[in-house]
Amino acid sequence: ADNPYKTTLQGIARRYGIKPVGASHPHMELATIFLLSAVNRYLEDGARWSCVMPGSLLSGLNHEPLRSEKYRLSDVALPLQFDAIWELPQNTFKNKAIVLSGKKDDSPSPDVLDGRVYTDVEVYEEVHYTLNRQGNRSAWTNKGRDVEVADILCDNALKFSQGCDLFPRTTLFHEFVARPNGNWDIAPIERTSNLWYLVNDQKKASCNGLAAENVDKSYIFNAFISKHLSPFYMATPAMVLLPGKKVNGQWKAISATDRALMNTSTAYIFNQIEEDANTPSSLATYLHDTINIYGKLDKQNFSTKNWLVLSSASGANPCAAYISLEALDRSRLIIDQTLYWYLADTEDEAIYIVGLLNSDALSDAIKDFQPEGGFGKRHIHTLPYKIIPKYDNENAAHIEVISRTRELMREWAALCREGEYANLIQPNSSSLSSRRRRQQSAIRSLETYEGYETACHAVLG
């Protein structure tokens, strides 16, 4: 039944300036209403107070107005200062709880609050709390002022990795034609080619005229870049030439022995790459310090699980898809730095993550963390992976996201089988930003979209 006091409580919260807004507006907290009302009605100026509060007060979106001390500018204009936080042992109450303390005082709360973290009734560590801000979000933390709020909210973030640096594009991406012996003929990508998207925005020309016949297949791999990615769909990967090869699962630079054993065409190709002014002077430097910088290529071991999630690494709106690795040669698959990747334990986990990443619910959730400057929203990078709750196969809300995402994917796949959208998921059809906008607009018009978004909002708040 409806709470008969709901309207009254909403009115009190509004008077004190702490009524939640946005996605958190349904989640009023009785404890905060009680605290402010009690301090206002029963304490004299200068009196001290302490109150057991829900642990969500440290970072919950519904408590944002309280942490920002909106009550000072409310109709009540309450003079209330915070000065201490104690985190209670996990098993003290059913839910995590804290003790918040302060004074009825006009002075602003100090920048650093005294604190304790209890592990038992009389066992605690002395700490200090700062109110950290990121965009429009805030959180009290004892981890230091430099910690981002997104990291505070999710200390169990999804472990997405960024792909490797496949640049310059014109050095590594070419037209490849198979030979009967398994090797490849390579030639430059022309403007009329379906592969033009691979090199059309290359800023520095490099190895533009590179061509040869019978190039050794050992140095040729399959690569995904961001232009292959559409919501819920990955296009066919592009072939890529790398100045190194995998030996027993480890990346090795081309050695003098390798050079001596190469056929003439393969040796010619790598000599041309070394001599080009816009590539490193040695193939070893090119592999280790450019392509594999920070070990981004070494990390790409896809042998342990069967489901690969791929997500965009730039722009203000997330985009994601997943693929099965069972039919692919995993040892020859490369992910470019324009994508982030994650190996899911199960297909259900992959669908859950991809469903949330493609949702407007996630876009809404990350907006609060994105300060907007003169050039608009910052790129999202790893932010989405920090605020998506880890998949729990016993969580009904997570299961609902999977069910609704499956329905949406089926409807979207049917639309993409022919006509305008069959072309729109191909990477050479138009610019990436234009394709993504049109794809996302089409998805929002699908019959199953509303139920899908509702399920995603239930998880992300």
Tab-separated table of C-alpha atoms in Angstrom:
chain	number	residue	atom	x	y	z
A	1	ALA	CA	0.000	0.000	0.000
A	2	ASP	CA	1.042	3.595	-0.517
A	3	ASN	CA	2.737	5.284	2.431
A	4	PRO	CA	0.077	7.660	3.863
A	5	TYR	CA	2.845	10.001	5.051
A	6	LYS	CA	4.627	10.161	1.683
A	7	THR	CA	3.303	13.580	0.666
A	8	THR	CA	4.073	15.051	4.091
A	9	LEU	CA	7.612	13.640	4.059
A	10	GLN	CA	8.191	14.978	0.552
A	11	GLY	CA	7.101	18.394	1.769
A	12	ILE	CA	9.511	18.273	4.725
A	13	ALA	CA	12.388	17.142	2.500
A	14	ARG	CA	11.612	19.964	0.079
A	15	ARG	CA	11.508	22.553	2.901
A	16	TYR	CA	14.980	21.455	4.051
A	17	GLY	CA	16.337	21.391	0.489
A	18	ILE	CA	17.237	17.686	0.530
A	19	LYS	CA	14.565	16.164	-1.717
A	20	PRO	CA	16.411	13.960	-4.232
A	21	VAL	CA	16.298	15.024	-7.860
A	22	GLY	CA	16.798	13.283	-11.190
A	23	ALA	CA	16.982	9.494	-11.282
A	24	SER	CA	17.163	9.305	-7.476
A	25	HIS	CA	13.977	11.300	-6.816
A	26	PRO	CA	11.925	8.318	-5.541
A	27	HIS	CA	14.517	7.474	-2.888
A	28	MET	CA	13.850	9.773	0.053
A	29	GLU	CA	15.647	8.786	3.230
A	30	LEU	CA	13.750	9.034	6.528
A	31	ALA	CA	16.965	9.197	8.544
A	32	THR	CA	18.129	12.435	6.902
A	33	ILE	CA	14.702	14.035	7.266
A	34	PHE	CA	14.673	13.051	10.951
A	35	LEU	CA	18.203	14.383	11.535
A	36	LEU	CA	17.606	17.830	10.063
A	37	SER	CA	14.183	18.170	11.655
A	38	ALA	CA	15.500	17.126	15.092
A	39	VAL	CA	18.485	19.493	14.979
A	40	ASN	CA	16.232	22.337	13.881
A	41	ARG	CA	13.515	21.760	16.463
A	42	TYR	CA	15.316	20.484	19.554
A	43	LEU	CA	18.871	21.876	19.632
A	44	GLU	CA	20.119	25.305	20.571
A	45	ASP	CA	22.734	27.083	18.483
A	46	GLY	CA	26.176	25.651	19.207
A	47	ALA	CA	24.817	22.301	20.437
A	48	ARG	CA	26.566	19.128	19.305
A	49	TRP	CA	24.769	16.153	17.786
A	50	SER	CA	25.496	12.591	16.598
A	51	CYS	CA	23.174	10.315	14.656
A	52	VAL	CA	23.285	6.778	13.268
A	53	MET	CA	22.769	7.090	9.510
A	54	PRO	CA	22.679	4.722	6.520
A	55	GLY	CA	26.061	4.047	4.913
A	56	SER	CA	24.637	5.208	1.585
A	57	LEU	CA	24.933	8.757	2.915
A	58	LEU	CA	28.663	8.652	2.084
A	59	SER	CA	28.112	8.497	-1.668
A	60	GLY	CA	24.485	7.774	-2.602
A	61	LEU	CA	22.973	9.946	-5.326
A	62	ASN	CA	19.837	10.509	-3.242
A	63	HIS	CA	22.012	12.086	-0.512
A	64	GLU	CA	23.752	14.522	-2.865
A	65	PRO	CA	21.734	17.542	-1.564
A	66	LEU	CA	22.666	16.721	2.056
A	67	ARG	CA	26.402	16.338	1.329
A	68	SER	CA	26.253	19.632	-0.569
A	69	GLU	CA	24.566	21.234	2.467
A	70	LYS	CA	21.584	22.492	0.464
A	71	TYR	CA	19.687	22.853	3.752
A	72	ARG	CA	21.630	26.072	4.448
A	73	LEU	CA	19.888	27.765	1.496
A	74	SER	CA	16.492	26.095	2.035
A	75	ASP	CA	13.277	27.657	3.308
A	76	VAL	CA	14.385	26.647	6.814
A	77	ALA	CA	17.961	27.988	6.361
A	78	LEU	CA	19.252	25.439	8.870
A	79	PRO	CA	22.698	26.146	10.407
A	80	LEU	CA	24.243	22.675	10.551
A	81	GLN	CA	27.891	21.672	10.336
A	82	PHE	CA	29.439	18.207	9.826
A	83	ASP	CA	32.745	17.426	11.543
A	84	ALA	CA	33.060	13.635	12.073
A	85	ILE	CA	32.174	10.305	10.451
A	86	TRP	CA	32.462	6.873	12.042
A	87	GLU	CA	31.949	3.796	9.862
A	88	LEU	CA	30.412	1.013	11.953
A	89	PRO	CA	31.247	-2.714	11.655
A	90	GLN	CA	29.457	-4.416	8.765
A	91	ASN	CA	27.396	-6.677	11.027
A	92	THR	CA	26.120	-3.934	13.379
A	93	PHE	CA	22.846	-3.585	11.471
A	94	LYS	CA	21.304	-5.363	8.503
A	95	ASN	CA	22.627	-2.628	6.204
A	96	LYS	CA	25.899	-0.694	6.382
A	97	ALA	CA	25.686	2.201	8.833
A	98	ILE	CA	27.718	5.206	9.930
A	99	VAL	CA	27.621	7.675	12.797
A	100	LEU	CA	27.561	11.248	11.529
A	101	SER	CA	28.409	14.017	14.003
A	102	GLY	CA	28.495	17.783	13.973
A	103	LYS	CA	27.271	21.023	15.462
A	104	LYS	CA	24.342	23.393	15.030
A	105	ASP	CA	26.476	26.193	13.652
A	106	ASP	CA	26.490	28.680	10.770
A	107	SER	CA	30.154	27.999	10.007
A	108	PRO	CA	30.843	25.835	6.931
A	109	SER	CA	31.902	22.252	7.518
A	110	PRO	CA	35.684	21.784	7.618
A	111	ASP	CA	37.418	20.534	4.459
A	112	VAL	CA	38.634	17.462	6.359
A	113	LEU	CA	36.406	15.567	8.806
A	114	ASP	CA	37.741	13.433	11.652
A	115	GLY	CA	36.829	9.799	11.294
A	116	ARG	CA	37.009	6.228	12.461
A	117	VAL	CA	36.542	2.905	10.687
A	118	TYR	CA	35.375	0.277	13.179
A	119	THR	CA	36.000	-3.421	12.589
A	120	ASP	CA	34.621	-4.435	16.009
A	121	VAL	CA	32.954	-2.753	18.988
A	122	GLU	CA	36.163	-1.248	20.385
A	123	VAL	CA	38.486	-1.815	17.428
A	124	TYR	CA	38.898	1.041	14.992
A	125	GLU	CA	41.347	2.947	12.813
A	126	GLU	CA	41.635	6.731	12.971
A	127	VAL	CA	41.109	8.227	9.496
A	128	HIS	CA	40.149	11.511	7.842
A	129	TYR	CA	37.315	12.110	5.366
A	130	THR	CA	37.244	14.523	2.456
A	131	LEU	CA	34.258	15.407	0.290
A	132	ASN	CA	35.507	14.621	-3.209
A	133	ARG	CA	33.725	15.930	-6.294
A	134	GLN	CA	33.624	14.767	-9.907
A	135	GLY	CA	31.310	16.691	-12.193
A	136	ASN	CA	27.990	16.987	-10.361
A	137	ARG	CA	28.636	14.007	-8.081
A	138	SER	CA	30.268	13.901	-4.670
A	139	ALA	CA	31.295	11.340	-2.059
A	140	TRP	CA	32.876	11.328	1.374
A	141	THR	CA	35.953	9.125	1.373
A	142	ASN	CA	38.921	8.279	3.593
A	143	LYS	CA	41.069	7.333	0.571
A	144	GLY	CA	42.397	10.827	-0.129
A	145	ARG	CA	41.352	13.953	-1.979
A	146	ASP	CA	42.713	12.799	-5.361
A	147	VAL	CA	40.495	9.706	-5.641
A	148	GLU	CA	37.772	10.062	-8.292
A	149	VAL	CA	34.172	9.725	-7.152
A	150	ALA	CA	33.510	7.004	-9.742
A	151	ASP	CA	36.259	4.909	-8.135
A	152	ILE	CA	34.736	5.460	-4.689
A	153	LEU	CA	31.299	4.331	-5.828
A	154	CYS	CA	32.573	1.124	-7.392
A	155	ASP	CA	35.672	-0.435	-5.877
A	156	ASN	CA	34.937	-3.606	-7.875
A	157	ALA	CA	34.948	-2.096	-11.369
A	158	LEU	CA	34.792	-4.230	-14.490
A	159	LYS	CA	38.347	-4.919	-15.660
A	160	PHE	CA	38.197	-3.620	-19.224
A	161	SER	CA	41.541	-3.242	-21.022
A	162	GLN	CA	42.426	-0.798	-23.773
A	163	GLY	CA	43.606	-2.191	-27.104
A	164	CYS	CA	47.066	-1.655	-28.596
A	165	ASP	CA	48.280	1.274	-30.718
A	166	LEU	CA	47.935	0.235	-34.370
A	167	PHE	CA	49.464	3.387	-35.856
A	168	PRO	CA	50.322	4.746	-38.350
A	169	ARG	CA	47.312	3.169	-40.058
A	170	THR	CA	48.823	3.326	-43.559
A	171	THR	CA	51.850	1.347	-42.362
A	172	LEU	CA	49.854	-1.529	-40.931
A	173	PHE	CA	46.558	-1.687	-42.846
A	174	HIS	CA	46.545	-2.652	-46.528
A	175	GLU	CA	44.618	-4.508	-49.195
A	176	PHE	CA	45.376	-8.204	-48.716
A	177	VAL	CA	44.850	-10.850	-51.406
A	178	ALA	CA	45.316	-14.499	-50.465
A	179	ARG	CA	47.773	-16.727	-52.314
A	180	PRO	CA	47.456	-20.526	-52.706
A	181	ASN	CA	50.381	-21.083	-50.300
A	182	GLY	CA	48.641	-19.185	-47.476
A	183	ASN	CA	50.762	-16.038	-47.823
A	184	TRP	CA	49.425	-12.677	-48.963
A	185	ASP	CA	49.880	-10.046	-51.659
A	186	ILE	CA	49.539	-6.545	-50.223
A	187	ALA	CA	48.799	-3.184	-51.854
A	188	PRO	CA	47.803	0.327	-50.708
A	189	ILE	CA	44.144	0.966	-49.854
A	190	GLU	CA	42.566	3.200	-52.511
A	191	ARG	CA	39.730	5.710	-52.040
A	192	THR	CA	37.364	3.458	-53.985
A	193	SER	CA	38.058	0.469	-51.721
A	194	ASN	CA	35.627	-0.840	-49.100
A	195	LEU	CA	38.609	-0.632	-46.727
A	196	TRP	CA	39.119	3.115	-47.167
A	197	TYR	CA	37.671	3.698	-43.683
A	198	LEU	CA	40.860	2.185	-42.230
A	199	VAL	CA	43.109	4.990	-43.468
A	200	ASN	CA	40.829	7.900	-44.392
A	201	ASP	CA	41.586	9.917	-41.256
A	202	GLN	CA	45.299	9.125	-41.022
A	203	LYS	CA	47.003	12.356	-39.965
A	204	LYS	CA	50.567	11.397	-40.930
A	205	ALA	CA	51.235	9.693	-44.249
A	206	SER	CA	53.461	6.655	-43.831
A	207	CYS	CA	54.415	3.856	-46.244
A	208	ASN	CA	51.734	5.080	-48.656
A	209	GLY	CA	52.964	3.071	-51.627
A	210	LEU	CA	53.803	-0.135	-49.797
A	211	ALA	CA	53.162	-3.168	-52.020
A	212	ALA	CA	54.571	-6.671	-52.371
A	213	GLU	CA	53.645	-10.223	-53.325
A	214	ASN	CA	53.900	-13.355	-51.186
A	215	VAL	CA	54.254	-11.662	-47.780
A	216	ASP	CA	54.651	-14.223	-44.993
A	217	LYS	CA	51.352	-15.019	-43.250
A	218	SER	CA	53.155	-15.197	-39.864
A	219	TYR	CA	53.066	-11.390	-39.644
A	220	ILE	CA	49.445	-10.877	-40.668
A	221	PHE	CA	46.594	-10.784	-38.123
A	222	ASN	CA	42.930	-9.768	-37.762
A	223	ALA	CA	42.168	-6.485	-35.989
A	224	PHE	CA	39.070	-4.823	-34.576
A	225	ILE	CA	39.000	-1.005	-34.456
A	226	SER	CA	36.225	1.300	-33.223
A	227	LYS	CA	34.822	1.714	-36.740
A	228	HIS	CA	33.827	-1.959	-36.704
A	229	LEU	CA	31.625	-1.367	-33.661
A	230	SER	CA	27.899	-0.619	-33.760
A	231	PRO	CA	25.418	-1.057	-30.906
A	232	PHE	CA	25.083	-4.828	-30.375
A	233	TYR	CA	27.041	-5.611	-33.578
A	234	MET	CA	30.660	-6.088	-34.667
A	235	ALA	CA	31.610	-5.932	-38.355
A	236	THR	CA	34.225	-8.280	-39.800
A	237	PRO	CA	37.735	-7.504	-38.492
A	238	ALA	CA	40.345	-6.027	-40.837
A	239	MET	CA	43.625	-7.683	-41.704
A	240	VAL	CA	46.696	-5.986	-40.278
A	241	LEU	CA	50.453	-6.345	-40.742
A	242	LEU	CA	52.531	-6.339	-37.535
A	243	PRO	CA	56.340	-6.020	-37.147
A	244	GLY	CA	56.526	-9.038	-34.852
A	245	LYS	CA	54.957	-12.423	-34.248
A	246	LYS	CA	53.659	-14.650	-31.494
A	247	VAL	CA	55.952	-17.421	-30.312
A	248	ASN	CA	54.385	-19.784	-27.757
A	249	GLY	CA	51.862	-17.083	-26.887
A	250	GLN	CA	54.485	-14.334	-26.412
A	251	TRP	CA	55.065	-11.368	-28.714
A	252	LYS	CA	58.578	-11.269	-30.160
A	253	ALA	CA	60.247	-8.575	-32.241
A	254	ILE	CA	61.690	-9.608	-35.592
A	255	SER	CA	65.219	-10.894	-34.970
A	256	ALA	CA	68.274	-11.088	-37.218
A	257	THR	CA	67.568	-14.789	-37.640
A	258	ASP	CA	63.989	-14.010	-38.699
A	259	ARG	CA	65.340	-11.548	-41.261
A	260	ALA	CA	67.730	-14.121	-42.672
A	261	LEU	CA	64.948	-16.682	-43.083
A	262	MET	CA	62.369	-14.301	-44.622
A	263	ASN	CA	61.462	-14.468	-48.269
A	264	THR	CA	62.478	-11.451	-50.342
A	265	SER	CA	59.039	-9.796	-50.351
A	266	THR	CA	58.586	-9.965	-46.585
A	267	ALA	CA	62.082	-8.603	-45.952
A	268	TYR	CA	61.410	-5.789	-48.434
A	269	ILE	CA	58.206	-4.783	-46.632
A	270	PHE	CA	59.879	-4.505	-43.244
A	271	ASN	CA	62.896	-2.678	-44.698
A	272	GLN	CA	60.517	-0.101	-46.184
A	273	ILE	CA	58.775	0.331	-42.836
A	274	GLU	CA	62.082	0.896	-41.029
A	275	GLU	CA	63.226	3.441	-43.600
A	276	ASP	CA	60.019	5.501	-43.500
A	277	ALA	CA	60.432	8.862	-41.750
A	278	ASN	CA	57.155	8.501	-39.812
A	279	THR	CA	57.871	5.113	-38.232
A	280	PRO	CA	60.454	4.160	-35.581
A	281	SER	CA	63.921	3.396	-36.901
A	282	SER	CA	63.849	-0.228	-35.722
A	283	LEU	CA	61.118	-2.841	-35.872
A	284	ALA	CA	61.784	-3.810	-32.243
A	285	THR	CA	61.187	-0.221	-31.115
A	286	TYR	CA	58.055	-0.035	-33.256
A	287	LEU	CA	56.612	-3.202	-31.727
A	288	HIS	CA	57.540	-2.608	-28.086
A	289	ASP	CA	57.353	1.201	-27.710
A	290	THR	CA	54.468	2.033	-30.053
A	291	ILE	CA	52.173	-0.907	-30.727
A	292	ASN	CA	52.769	-2.668	-27.402
A	293	ILE	CA	53.228	0.433	-25.240
A	294	TYR	CA	52.201	-0.274	-21.603
A	295	GLY	CA	51.947	-3.962	-22.557
A	296	LYS	CA	48.607	-3.373	-24.302
A	297	LEU	CA	49.358	-6.057	-26.897
A	298	ASP	CA	50.809	-8.539	-24.388
A	299	LYS	CA	47.567	-8.425	-22.382
A	300	GLN	CA	45.534	-9.658	-25.337
A	301	ASN	CA	45.271	-13.315	-24.389
A	302	PHE	CA	41.819	-14.478	-25.462
A	303	SER	CA	42.324	-18.174	-24.736
A	304	THR	CA	40.778	-18.252	-21.255
A	305	LYS	CA	37.095	-17.452	-21.972
A	306	ASN	CA	34.639	-17.596	-24.875
A	307	TRP	CA	32.809	-14.253	-24.772
A	308	LEU	CA	34.498	-10.990	-25.762
A	309	VAL	CA	32.852	-7.637	-24.981
A	310	LEU	CA	34.054	-4.651	-27.023
A	311	SER	CA	33.281	-1.037	-26.173
A	312	SER	CA	34.117	2.379	-27.582
A	313	ALA	CA	37.026	4.293	-26.045
A	314	SER	CA	36.035	7.813	-27.078
A	315	GLY	CA	33.075	10.107	-27.569
A	316	ALA	CA	30.449	11.116	-25.007
A	317	ASN	CA	28.108	8.151	-25.573
A	318	PRO	CA	29.021	4.526	-24.823
A	319	CYS	CA	28.596	1.860	-27.493
A	320	ALA	CA	29.214	-1.869	-27.125
A	321	ALA	CA	28.813	-5.320	-28.638
A	322	TYR	CA	29.929	-8.836	-27.820
A	323	ILE	CA	31.106	-11.778	-29.911
A	324	SER	CA	31.716	-15.474	-29.398
A	325	LEU	CA	35.373	-16.432	-29.738
A	326	GLU	CA	34.716	-20.107	-30.365
A	327	ALA	CA	34.770	-19.823	-34.183
A	328	LEU	CA	37.735	-17.405	-34.328
A	329	ASP	CA	41.481	-17.991	-34.345
A	330	ARG	CA	42.064	-16.284	-30.997
A	331	SER	CA	45.835	-16.358	-31.408
A	332	ARG	CA	45.556	-14.014	-34.402
A	333	LEU	CA	42.988	-11.561	-33.029
A	334	ILE	CA	44.132	-7.999	-32.210
A	335	ILE	CA	42.166	-5.181	-30.535
A	336	ASP	CA	43.058	-1.580	-31.429
A	337	GLN	CA	43.407	1.215	-28.859
A	338	THR	CA	40.149	2.825	-30.041
A	339	LEU	CA	38.355	-0.025	-28.245
A	340	TYR	CA	38.240	-1.414	-24.724
A	341	TRP	CA	37.787	-5.155	-24.271
A	342	TYR	CA	36.627	-7.538	-21.550
A	343	LEU	CA	36.368	-11.334	-21.377
A	344	ALA	CA	33.022	-12.346	-19.853
A	345	ASP	CA	32.579	-15.596	-17.942
A	346	THR	CA	29.279	-16.404	-19.673
A	347	GLU	CA	27.130	-15.166	-22.529
A	348	ASP	CA	24.597	-13.903	-19.972
A	349	GLU	CA	27.258	-11.703	-18.377
A	350	ALA	CA	28.259	-10.388	-21.816
A	351	ILE	CA	24.631	-9.540	-22.666
A	352	TYR	CA	24.145	-7.838	-19.277
A	353	ILE	CA	27.219	-5.627	-19.765
A	354	VAL	CA	26.482	-4.795	-23.403
A	355	GLY	CA	22.851	-4.049	-22.581
A	356	LEU	CA	23.822	-1.532	-19.906
A	357	LEU	CA	26.627	0.025	-21.973
A	358	ASN	CA	24.266	0.759	-24.882
A	359	SER	CA	21.453	2.157	-22.729
A	360	ASP	CA	20.374	5.742	-22.214
A	361	ALA	CA	20.256	4.794	-18.526
A	362	LEU	CA	24.056	4.554	-18.549
A	363	SER	CA	24.434	7.765	-20.562
A	364	ASP	CA	22.298	9.519	-17.952
A	365	ALA	CA	24.307	7.975	-15.111
A	366	ILE	CA	27.694	9.086	-16.454
A	367	LYS	CA	26.622	12.646	-17.306
A	368	ASP	CA	26.892	13.638	-13.662
A	369	PHE	CA	30.553	12.577	-13.667
A	370	GLN	CA	31.449	14.480	-16.847
A	371	PRO	CA	32.399	18.135	-16.349
A	372	GLU	CA	31.419	19.984	-19.519
A	373	GLY	CA	33.947	22.487	-20.819
A	374	GLY	CA	34.059	24.768	-23.823
A	375	PHE	CA	34.254	21.787	-26.182
A	376	GLY	CA	31.378	19.812	-24.659
A	377	LYS	CA	31.402	16.559	-22.713
A	378	ARG	CA	34.729	14.857	-22.138
A	379	HIS	CA	35.392	11.445	-23.642
A	380	ILE	CA	34.049	8.646	-21.485
A	381	HIS	CA	37.117	6.359	-21.472
A	382	THR	CA	36.804	3.959	-18.481
A	383	LEU	CA	34.017	5.776	-16.607
A	384	PRO	CA	31.164	3.427	-17.644
A	385	TYR	CA	33.025	0.355	-16.383
A	386	LYS	CA	33.356	1.938	-12.937
A	387	ILE	CA	29.642	2.515	-12.389
A	388	ILE	CA	28.166	-0.697	-13.830
A	389	PRO	CA	27.471	-3.130	-10.960
A	390	LYS	CA	29.271	-6.450	-11.347
A	391	TYR	CA	26.994	-9.124	-12.784
A	392	ASP	CA	25.139	-11.263	-10.242
A	393	ASN	CA	23.250	-14.225	-11.719
A	394	GLU	CA	20.985	-14.311	-8.658
A	395	ASN	CA	19.962	-10.648	-8.914
A	396	ALA	CA	16.471	-10.389	-10.432
A	397	ALA	CA	17.168	-6.907	-11.827
A	398	HIS	CA	20.274	-8.193	-13.619
A	399	ILE	CA	18.334	-11.126	-15.079
A	400	GLU	CA	15.673	-8.702	-16.312
A	401	VAL	CA	18.324	-6.640	-18.131
A	402	ILE	CA	19.487	-9.804	-19.907
A	403	SER	CA	15.942	-10.784	-20.902
A	404	ARG	CA	15.050	-7.315	-22.192
A	405	THR	CA	18.380	-6.912	-23.988
A	406	ARG	CA	17.894	-10.244	-25.784
A	407	GLU	CA	14.494	-9.050	-27.022
A	408	LEU	CA	15.951	-5.763	-28.229
A	409	MET	CA	18.899	-7.466	-29.954
A	410	ARG	CA	16.545	-9.797	-31.848
A	411	GLU	CA	14.446	-6.875	-33.080
A	412	TRP	CA	17.531	-4.822	-34.002
A	413	ALA	CA	19.136	-7.761	-35.833
A	414	ALA	CA	15.976	-8.246	-37.909
A	415	LEU	CA	16.042	-4.567	-38.896
A	416	CYS	CA	19.704	-4.820	-39.920
A	417	ARG	CA	19.271	-7.771	-42.276
A	418	GLU	CA	18.449	-5.596	-45.282
A	419	GLY	CA	17.983	-2.058	-46.553
A	420	GLU	CA	19.284	1.116	-44.923
A	421	TYR	CA	20.437	-0.440	-41.667
A	422	ALA	CA	22.195	-3.386	-43.295
A	423	ASN	CA	24.400	-0.774	-44.946
A	424	LEU	CA	24.648	1.383	-41.825
A	425	ILE	CA	26.422	-1.292	-39.788
A	426	GLN	CA	29.199	-1.493	-42.385
A	427	PRO	CA	32.230	0.629	-41.377
A	428	ASN	CA	32.707	2.257	-44.793
A	429	SER	CA	29.106	3.482	-45.195
A	430	SER	CA	29.609	6.929	-43.590
A	431	SER	CA	31.441	8.621	-40.722
A	432	LEU	CA	31.485	6.795	-37.405
A	433	SER	CA	29.667	9.550	-35.498
A	434	SER	CA	26.939	9.783	-38.151
A	435	ARG	CA	26.399	6.022	-38.230
A	436	ARG	CA	26.229	5.768	-34.443
A	437	ARG	CA	23.670	8.588	-34.168
A	438	ARG	CA	21.406	7.013	-36.776
A	439	GLN	CA	21.788	3.545	-35.288
A	440	GLN	CA	20.961	4.730	-31.771
A	441	SER	CA	17.981	6.708	-33.059
A	442	ALA	CA	16.636	3.616	-34.828
A	443	ILE	CA	17.100	1.456	-31.729
A	444	ARG	CA	15.124	3.939	-29.613
A	445	SER	CA	12.168	3.534	-31.985
A	446	LEU	CA	11.958	-0.255	-31.575
A	447	GLU	CA	8.946	-1.757	-29.775
A	448	THR	CA	11.102	-3.524	-27.192
A	449	TYR	CA	13.157	-0.432	-26.344
A	450	GLU	CA	11.010	0.986	-23.537
A	451	GLY	CA	11.051	-2.247	-21.533
A	452	TYR	CA	14.794	-2.536	-22.091
A	453	GLU	CA	15.466	0.993	-20.816
A	454	THR	CA	13.222	0.453	-17.802
A	455	ALA	CA	15.236	-2.643	-16.878
A	456	CYS	CA	18.544	-0.789	-17.271
A	457	HIS	CA	17.342	2.149	-15.161
A	458	ALA	CA	16.332	-0.292	-12.421
A	459	VAL	CA	19.972	-1.412	-12.165
A	460	LEU	CA	21.692	1.947	-12.626
A	461	GLY	CA	19.250	4.112	-10.641
